[in-house]
Short mmCIF file of C-alpha atoms in Angstrom, two decimals:
data_model
loop_
_atom_site.label_atom_id
_atom_site.label_comp_id
_atom_site.label_asym_id
_atom_site.label_seq_id
_atom_site.Cartn_x
_atom_site.Cartn_y
_atom_site.Cartn_z
CA MET O 497 -42.01 -11.17 24.90
CA LEU O 498 -40.92 -14.58 25.87
CA ARG O 499 -42.44 -16.45 29.08
CA ARG O 500 -40.42 -19.27 31.31
CA GLN O 501 -42.63 -21.20 29.52
CA ASP O 502 -40.07 -20.40 26.39
CA VAL O 503 -37.61 -21.73 28.17
CA GLY O 504 -35.98 -24.99 25.96
CA HIS O 505 -36.74 -23.86 22.47
CA ARG O 506 -35.73 -21.66 19.85
CA VAL O 507 -36.08 -18.37 19.78
CA VAL O 508 -34.88 -14.93 17.87
CA VAL O 509 -34.15 -12.21 19.94
CA ARG O 510 -33.75 -8.09 18.84
CA ARG O 511 -31.77 -5.88 21.66
CA ILE O 512 -30.87 -2.70 21.02
CA VAL O 513 -26.67 -1.80 20.77
CA GLY O 514 -26.49 1.64 21.10
CA VAL O 515 -27.56 4.52 19.10
CA SER O 516 -26.69 6.60 16.32
CA GLN O 517 -27.74 10.15 15.31
CA ASP O 518 -30.35 9.49 17.68
CA ARG O 519 -31.76 6.66 15.93
CA PRO O 520 -31.28 2.83 18.34
CA LEU O 521 -29.09 0.35 17.00
CA PHE O 522 -30.17 -3.22 16.98
CA THR O 523 -28.43 -6.36 16.65
CA ASP O 524 -30.56 -10.25 16.49
CA ALA O 525 -29.80 -13.10 18.18
CA LEU O 526 -30.83 -16.71 17.07
CA GLY O 527 -30.57 -19.97 20.14
CA GLU O 528 -32.28 -21.50 22.32
CA LEU O 529 -33.27 -19.24 25.47
CA VAL O 530 -31.73 -22.14 28.52
CA GLU O 531 -33.27 -19.17 31.28
CA LEU O 532 -34.79 -15.44 31.79
CA THR O 533 -34.98 -14.36 35.69
CA GLU O 534 -36.86 -11.05 35.60
CA THR O 535 -33.91 -8.88 34.83
CA GLU O 536 -31.97 -11.24 32.63
CA LEU O 537 -32.30 -14.29 29.55
CA THR O 538 -29.53 -16.43 28.10
CA LEU O 539 -29.78 -17.74 25.20
CA ALA O 540 -27.22 -20.99 23.83
CA THR O 541 -26.24 -19.59 20.75
CA ALA O 542 -24.10 -21.45 17.84
CA GLN O 543 -21.02 -18.78 18.76
CA GLY O 544 -21.34 -19.31 22.73
CA THR O 545 -24.36 -19.17 25.73
CA LEU O 546 -25.54 -15.08 25.54
CA ARG O 547 -26.89 -13.37 28.57
CA VAL O 548 -29.24 -9.85 27.36
CA PRO O 549 -30.47 -7.87 30.39
CA LEU O 550 -34.04 -7.16 29.89
CA ARG O 551 -33.67 -3.96 29.61
CA GLU O 552 -32.00 -4.01 26.26
CA VAL O 553 -34.60 -6.10 24.68
CA HIS O 554 -36.28 -4.91 22.02
CA ARG O 555 -38.53 -7.12 20.51
CA ALA O 556 -38.15 -11.54 20.75
CA LYS O 557 -40.53 -14.35 19.99
CA ARG O 558 -40.15 -17.60 20.10
CA VAL O 559 -39.30 -19.38 16.33
CA PRO O 560 -39.68 -22.75 14.29
CA PRO O 561 -36.81 -25.23 15.95
CA ALA O 562 -33.87 -26.19 13.67
CA ARG O 563 -33.67 -29.31 12.60
CA ARG O 564 -33.57 -32.19 16.11
CA PRO O 565 -33.58 -35.87 16.22
CA PRO O 566 -36.60 -37.85 17.88
CA ALA O 567 -37.69 -37.57 20.93
CA ALA O 568 -37.13 -40.66 20.64
CA ASP O 569 -34.08 -40.79 20.20
CA VAL O 570 -34.11 -38.03 22.83
CA ILE O 571 -34.33 -40.73 25.58
CA ALA O 572 -32.98 -43.50 24.00
CA LEU O 573 -29.26 -42.41 23.97
CA GLU O 574 -30.04 -40.38 27.46
CA LEU O 575 -31.30 -44.32 28.42
CA ALA O 576 -28.03 -45.40 27.35
CA ALA O 577 -26.00 -43.02 29.29
CA ASN O 578 -27.79 -43.65 32.37
CA ASP O 579 -26.45 -46.99 32.36
CA ALA O 580 -23.45 -46.01 30.80
CA TRP O 581 -23.08 -43.91 33.68
CA PRO O 582 -24.46 -46.03 36.77
CA ALA O 583 -25.44 -44.48 39.99
CA PRO O 584 -25.34 -46.99 42.76
CA THR O 585 -28.44 -45.85 44.25
CA GLN O 586 -31.74 -45.85 42.01
CA ALA O 587 -35.36 -45.75 41.97
CA ARG O 588 -37.62 -45.03 39.47
CA LEU O 589 -40.68 -42.22 38.95
CA GLY O 590 -42.76 -43.67 36.25
CA SER O 591 -40.44 -42.93 33.77
CA TRP O 592 -38.46 -40.35 35.76
CA ILE O 593 -34.79 -42.06 36.92
CA LEU O 594 -33.46 -41.04 40.29
CA ARG O 595 -30.03 -41.58 41.22
CA ALA O 596 -27.67 -41.16 43.98
CA ALA O 597 -23.81 -42.08 44.03
CA GLU O 598 -23.06 -39.90 47.57
CA ASN O 599 -22.59 -36.61 45.48
CA TRP O 600 -20.19 -37.21 43.12
CA THR O 601 -20.83 -35.71 40.10
CA GLY O 602 -24.24 -34.26 38.94
CA ARG O 603 -25.30 -36.55 36.29
CA ALA O 604 -25.13 -39.28 39.33
CA ASN O 605 -26.82 -37.28 41.54
CA ALA O 606 -29.43 -35.81 39.81
CA ALA O 607 -33.51 -37.27 38.43
CA LEU O 608 -33.37 -37.62 35.15
CA ALA O 609 -36.71 -36.24 33.60
CA VAL O 610 -37.74 -38.50 30.43
CA GLY O 611 -41.04 -40.18 30.05
CA ASP O 612 -44.21 -40.03 31.89
CA PRO O 613 -43.55 -39.77 35.83
CA ASP O 614 -47.19 -41.53 36.16
CA ARG O 615 -48.09 -38.22 38.12
CA THR O 616 -49.08 -34.70 38.18
CA LEU O 617 -44.96 -32.93 36.90
CA GLU O 618 -45.88 -30.39 40.17
CA ALA O 619 -46.37 -34.12 41.65
CA ALA O 620 -43.36 -35.61 40.28
CA ILE O 621 -41.22 -32.41 41.08
CA ASP O 622 -42.69 -32.95 44.88
CA ALA O 623 -41.67 -36.89 44.87
CA VAL O 624 -37.90 -35.92 43.78
CA GLU O 625 -37.22 -33.23 46.82
CA GLN O 626 -38.51 -35.38 49.13
CA TRP O 627 -36.96 -38.49 47.84
CA TYR O 628 -33.59 -36.47 47.95
CA ALA O 629 -34.46 -34.70 51.53
CA ALA O 630 -34.55 -39.06 52.91
CA LYS O 631 -30.66 -38.83 51.76
CA GLY O 632 -29.96 -35.62 52.85
CA GLN O 633 -28.70 -35.04 49.38
CA LEU O 634 -30.28 -31.17 47.33
CA PRO O 635 -32.57 -32.72 44.46
CA MET O 636 -31.72 -31.92 41.80
CA ILE O 637 -33.16 -32.99 37.43
CA ASN O 638 -31.37 -33.23 34.61
CA THR O 639 -33.79 -31.98 32.08
CA PRO O 640 -32.70 -33.26 28.32
CA MET O 641 -33.62 -30.26 25.70
CA PRO O 642 -36.64 -29.48 24.32
CA LEU O 643 -38.15 -32.77 25.02
CA ALA O 644 -38.06 -31.39 28.50
CA ALA O 645 -38.86 -27.70 28.82
CA PRO O 646 -42.40 -28.10 30.30
CA VAL O 647 -39.90 -29.33 33.43
CA ASN O 648 -37.42 -26.36 32.98
CA ALA O 649 -41.34 -24.15 32.97
CA ALA O 650 -42.09 -25.65 35.90
CA LEU O 651 -38.71 -25.17 38.00
CA ASP O 652 -38.66 -21.87 37.03
CA ALA O 653 -41.56 -21.56 39.01
CA ARG O 654 -39.88 -23.37 41.51
CA GLY O 655 -36.90 -20.53 41.48
CA TRP O 656 -34.34 -23.41 40.72
CA THR O 657 -31.44 -22.83 39.77
CA ALA O 658 -29.68 -23.92 35.97
CA ARG O 659 -26.01 -25.59 36.15
CA PRO O 660 -23.99 -24.50 32.87
CA MET O 661 -25.58 -26.03 29.47
CA VAL O 662 -23.48 -29.57 28.79
CA LEU O 663 -24.11 -30.77 25.13
CA VAL O 664 -24.81 -34.06 23.98
CA GLN O 665 -22.43 -34.83 21.63
CA THR O 666 -22.87 -37.60 19.09
CA GLY O 667 -20.08 -39.33 16.45
CA ALA O 668 -19.41 -42.17 14.47
CA VAL O 669 -17.01 -44.01 16.29
CA GLN O 670 -15.30 -45.55 12.74
CA SER O 671 -14.52 -42.10 12.19
CA LEU O 672 -12.58 -41.86 15.26
CA VAL O 673 -11.06 -45.42 14.38
CA ALA O 674 -9.97 -43.92 10.86
CA ASP O 675 -8.80 -40.38 12.99
CA ILE O 676 -5.83 -39.12 10.43
CA ALA O 677 -4.05 -36.56 13.03
CA ALA O 678 -3.87 -39.63 14.60
CA ARG O 679 -0.21 -39.40 15.77
CA ARG O 680 1.89 -42.21 15.45
CA ASP O 681 5.05 -40.84 17.62
CA LEU O 682 3.08 -41.04 20.69
CA PRO O 683 3.78 -43.47 23.19
CA PRO O 684 1.34 -46.74 22.67
CA VAL O 685 -2.39 -46.64 24.71
CA GLU O 686 -2.79 -48.89 27.52
CA LEU O 687 -6.09 -50.43 28.08
CA ALA O 688 -7.53 -52.32 31.33
CA ASP O 689 -10.88 -53.05 32.37
CA THR O 690 -10.15 -51.71 35.79
CA PRO O 691 -8.78 -48.31 36.76
CA THR O 692 -4.95 -48.28 38.58
CA ASP O 693 -4.86 -46.07 41.64
CA ALA O 694 -2.11 -43.76 39.58
CA TRP O 695 -5.45 -43.30 36.51
CA LEU O 696 -7.48 -42.97 39.40
CA ALA O 697 -5.57 -40.35 41.06
CA MET O 698 -6.03 -37.81 37.82
CA VAL O 699 -9.28 -37.91 37.44
CA SER O 700 -9.92 -36.72 41.16
CA ALA O 701 -7.44 -33.72 40.53
CA HIS O 702 -10.35 -32.76 38.19
CA LYS O 703 -13.20 -34.52 39.15
CA GLY O 704 -12.39 -34.43 43.52
CA THR O 705 -12.07 -36.83 46.40
CA LEU O 706 -13.59 -40.38 45.01
CA PRO O 707 -15.57 -41.78 47.47
CA ALA O 708 -16.52 -45.73 47.33
CA ALA O 709 -19.93 -44.41 45.17
CA ALA O 710 -18.15 -42.89 42.40
CA ARG O 711 -15.74 -46.12 41.56
CA HIS O 712 -19.25 -47.81 41.23
CA VAL O 713 -19.87 -45.30 38.50
CA LEU O 714 -16.66 -46.25 36.92
CA THR O 715 -16.48 -49.69 37.07
CA ALA O 716 -20.24 -51.08 37.51
CA VAL O 717 -20.73 -51.28 33.06
CA PRO O 718 -20.48 -54.55 31.55
CA GLU O 719 -18.32 -53.62 29.03
CA VAL O 720 -15.94 -51.08 29.83
CA VAL O 721 -12.47 -49.74 29.58
CA PHE O 722 -10.63 -47.02 31.12
CA ALA O 723 -7.43 -46.24 28.79
CA SER O 724 -4.14 -44.62 29.91
CA VAL O 725 -1.09 -43.13 28.16
CA GLN O 726 2.35 -43.05 29.42
CA ASP O 727 6.34 -41.47 29.42
CA GLU O 728 9.40 -44.16 28.88
CA SER O 729 9.69 -42.61 32.91
CA GLY O 730 6.65 -44.30 33.02
CA THR O 731 4.77 -41.39 34.33
CA LEU O 732 0.82 -40.30 33.25
CA LEU O 733 0.33 -38.46 30.23
CA GLY O 734 -3.29 -38.85 29.59
CA VAL O 735 -6.15 -40.77 30.17
CA ALA O 736 -9.57 -41.37 28.48
CA ARG O 737 -12.95 -44.11 29.97
CA GLY O 738 -15.09 -45.74 27.52
CA ALA O 739 -18.27 -47.51 27.71
CA VAL O 740 -20.50 -49.70 25.84
CA THR O 741 -23.89 -49.58 26.42
CA GLY O 742 -27.91 -50.35 24.25
CA PRO O 743 -28.36 -52.73 21.98
CA GLY O 744 -27.27 -54.18 19.29
CA PRO O 745 -27.05 -53.27 15.84
CA GLY O 746 -25.58 -49.69 16.12
CA ARG O 747 -24.61 -49.99 20.07
CA TRP O 748 -23.50 -46.57 21.89
CA LEU O 749 -20.18 -45.86 23.06
CA GLY O 750 -20.18 -43.22 26.01
CA VAL O 751 -16.74 -41.37 25.87
CA SER O 752 -15.35 -39.99 29.30
CA LEU O 753 -13.13 -38.29 31.38
CA VAL O 754 -10.71 -37.28 28.64
CA GLN O 755 -7.84 -35.44 30.54
CA THR O 756 -4.23 -34.43 29.43
CA ALA O 757 -1.51 -33.78 32.10
CA ALA O 758 -1.19 -29.87 32.07
CA ALA O 759 2.75 -30.47 31.13
CA ALA O 760 1.65 -32.45 28.84
CA ARG O 761 -0.76 -30.64 26.92
CA ARG O 762 -2.11 -30.01 23.77
CA ARG O 763 0.35 -32.91 21.68
CA GLY O 764 -2.57 -34.68 20.11
CA LEU O 765 -2.50 -37.12 22.79
CA GLY O 766 -6.80 -36.27 23.67
CA ARG O 767 -7.49 -37.34 20.42
CA HIS O 768 -5.02 -40.68 20.73
CA VAL O 769 -6.56 -42.28 23.58
CA MET O 770 -9.81 -41.74 22.18
CA ARG O 771 -9.51 -42.84 19.22
CA ALA O 772 -7.79 -46.55 21.40
CA VAL O 773 -10.61 -46.60 23.51
CA ALA O 774 -12.90 -46.29 19.14
CA GLN O 775 -11.20 -49.43 18.72
CA TRP O 776 -11.36 -51.23 21.44
CA ALA O 777 -15.52 -50.44 20.60
CA THR O 778 -15.48 -51.50 17.45
CA GLN O 779 -14.96 -55.26 19.14
CA ARG O 780 -17.96 -54.88 21.06
CA GLY O 781 -20.39 -53.85 18.11
CA ALA O 782 -20.68 -50.06 18.42
CA VAL O 783 -21.02 -47.80 15.54
CA ARG O 784 -21.56 -44.64 17.36
CA ALA O 785 -20.31 -42.38 19.43
CA TYR O 786 -21.50 -39.92 22.67
CA LEU O 787 -20.41 -37.71 24.77
CA GLN O 788 -21.54 -34.91 27.35
CA VAL O 789 -19.60 -31.38 27.45
CA GLU O 790 -19.69 -28.36 29.20
CA GLU O 791 -20.49 -25.77 26.13
CA SER O 792 -18.13 -23.06 27.65
CA ASN O 793 -15.29 -25.66 27.77
CA THR O 794 -14.09 -24.52 24.36
CA ALA O 795 -11.01 -26.41 24.45
CA ALA O 796 -13.16 -29.62 24.58
CA VAL O 797 -16.22 -28.81 22.26
CA GLY O 798 -13.07 -27.59 19.39
CA LEU O 799 -11.33 -30.93 20.33
CA TYR O 800 -14.61 -32.86 19.67
CA GLN O 801 -15.58 -30.29 16.76
CA GLY O 802 -12.47 -31.25 14.91
CA LEU O 803 -12.86 -35.03 15.95
CA GLY O 804 -16.55 -35.10 13.60
CA PHE O 805 -18.85 -34.81 16.63
CA THR O 806 -22.04 -32.88 16.73
CA THR O 807 -24.20 -31.67 19.60
CA HIS O 808 -27.38 -33.98 19.22
CA HIS O 809 -29.52 -32.59 22.32
CA THR O 810 -28.86 -30.40 25.34
CA TYR O 811 -29.83 -30.53 29.04
CA LEU O 812 -29.78 -28.45 32.00
CA THR O 813 -28.79 -29.91 35.90
CA ARG O 814 -31.53 -28.26 37.75
CA GLU O 815 -31.06 -26.79 41.24
CA ALA O 816 -33.75 -27.30 44.18
CA PRO O 817 -33.39 -23.80 45.96
CA ARG O 818 -30.81 -24.73 49.35
#
């Protein structure tokens, strides 16, 4: 049977799904073990998230991992993403990064557990709890998987919960630029160094009220662009944000906040603004693109898959008990 130490690893689960002629019927599920409680386990499979009550599990075991990027590549991408989404308050705990941004977005308010925290794991978690408690914030930790599987196991033992799994997906910038599905009949995309009030309003409708820290996260990047597309009357139809970070050659384009007005969906506007952001990024030496999307957001995952994005790694945002 599986143990908490298996969280973050690839496993196969044989479950009982029924009975036929007094004999049990089985089905197998293969995926990454996201969570293990006293009553159920949660798998991230190629078909989506699967929750299995333990009473239905006949057999389960860890299996060799699928081909994954080296740990150094995961760390490098996570650091590039941190530079592209910079919390105004940051501190170091060895190689871990503690981040706070007035509770605006999980990424900017969770410790990034990559590398060596320069102390025992238990002492590192204690330090994270103390740092956030001093700021009056709920302690949170981002755990890239399976790199941070030991961290996840330790947090499980402390009763920390997990937000939905996030896919960190990557693709080629040139593929976005050359997107054959680009729509020529759509209004042109406008690019700006700073976001307009309308741009911020569309984002706040999705992300909540924007505190001062949010504006820092959005704008405090040397190379950042805010894309928008409007109809003939000036009504905002869609937005996106792009940020280029990391050392060259082969810098990273981080794409975020791809949003479309409800009345303008299913017109290809998401692809339209992403293509414009990619064209901007090629002029700044970016050859690889990444984005972060919740696994449960099937519409967005489908859009990005159609643009050539595949999952590089995943992460969980863990929350301390309240």
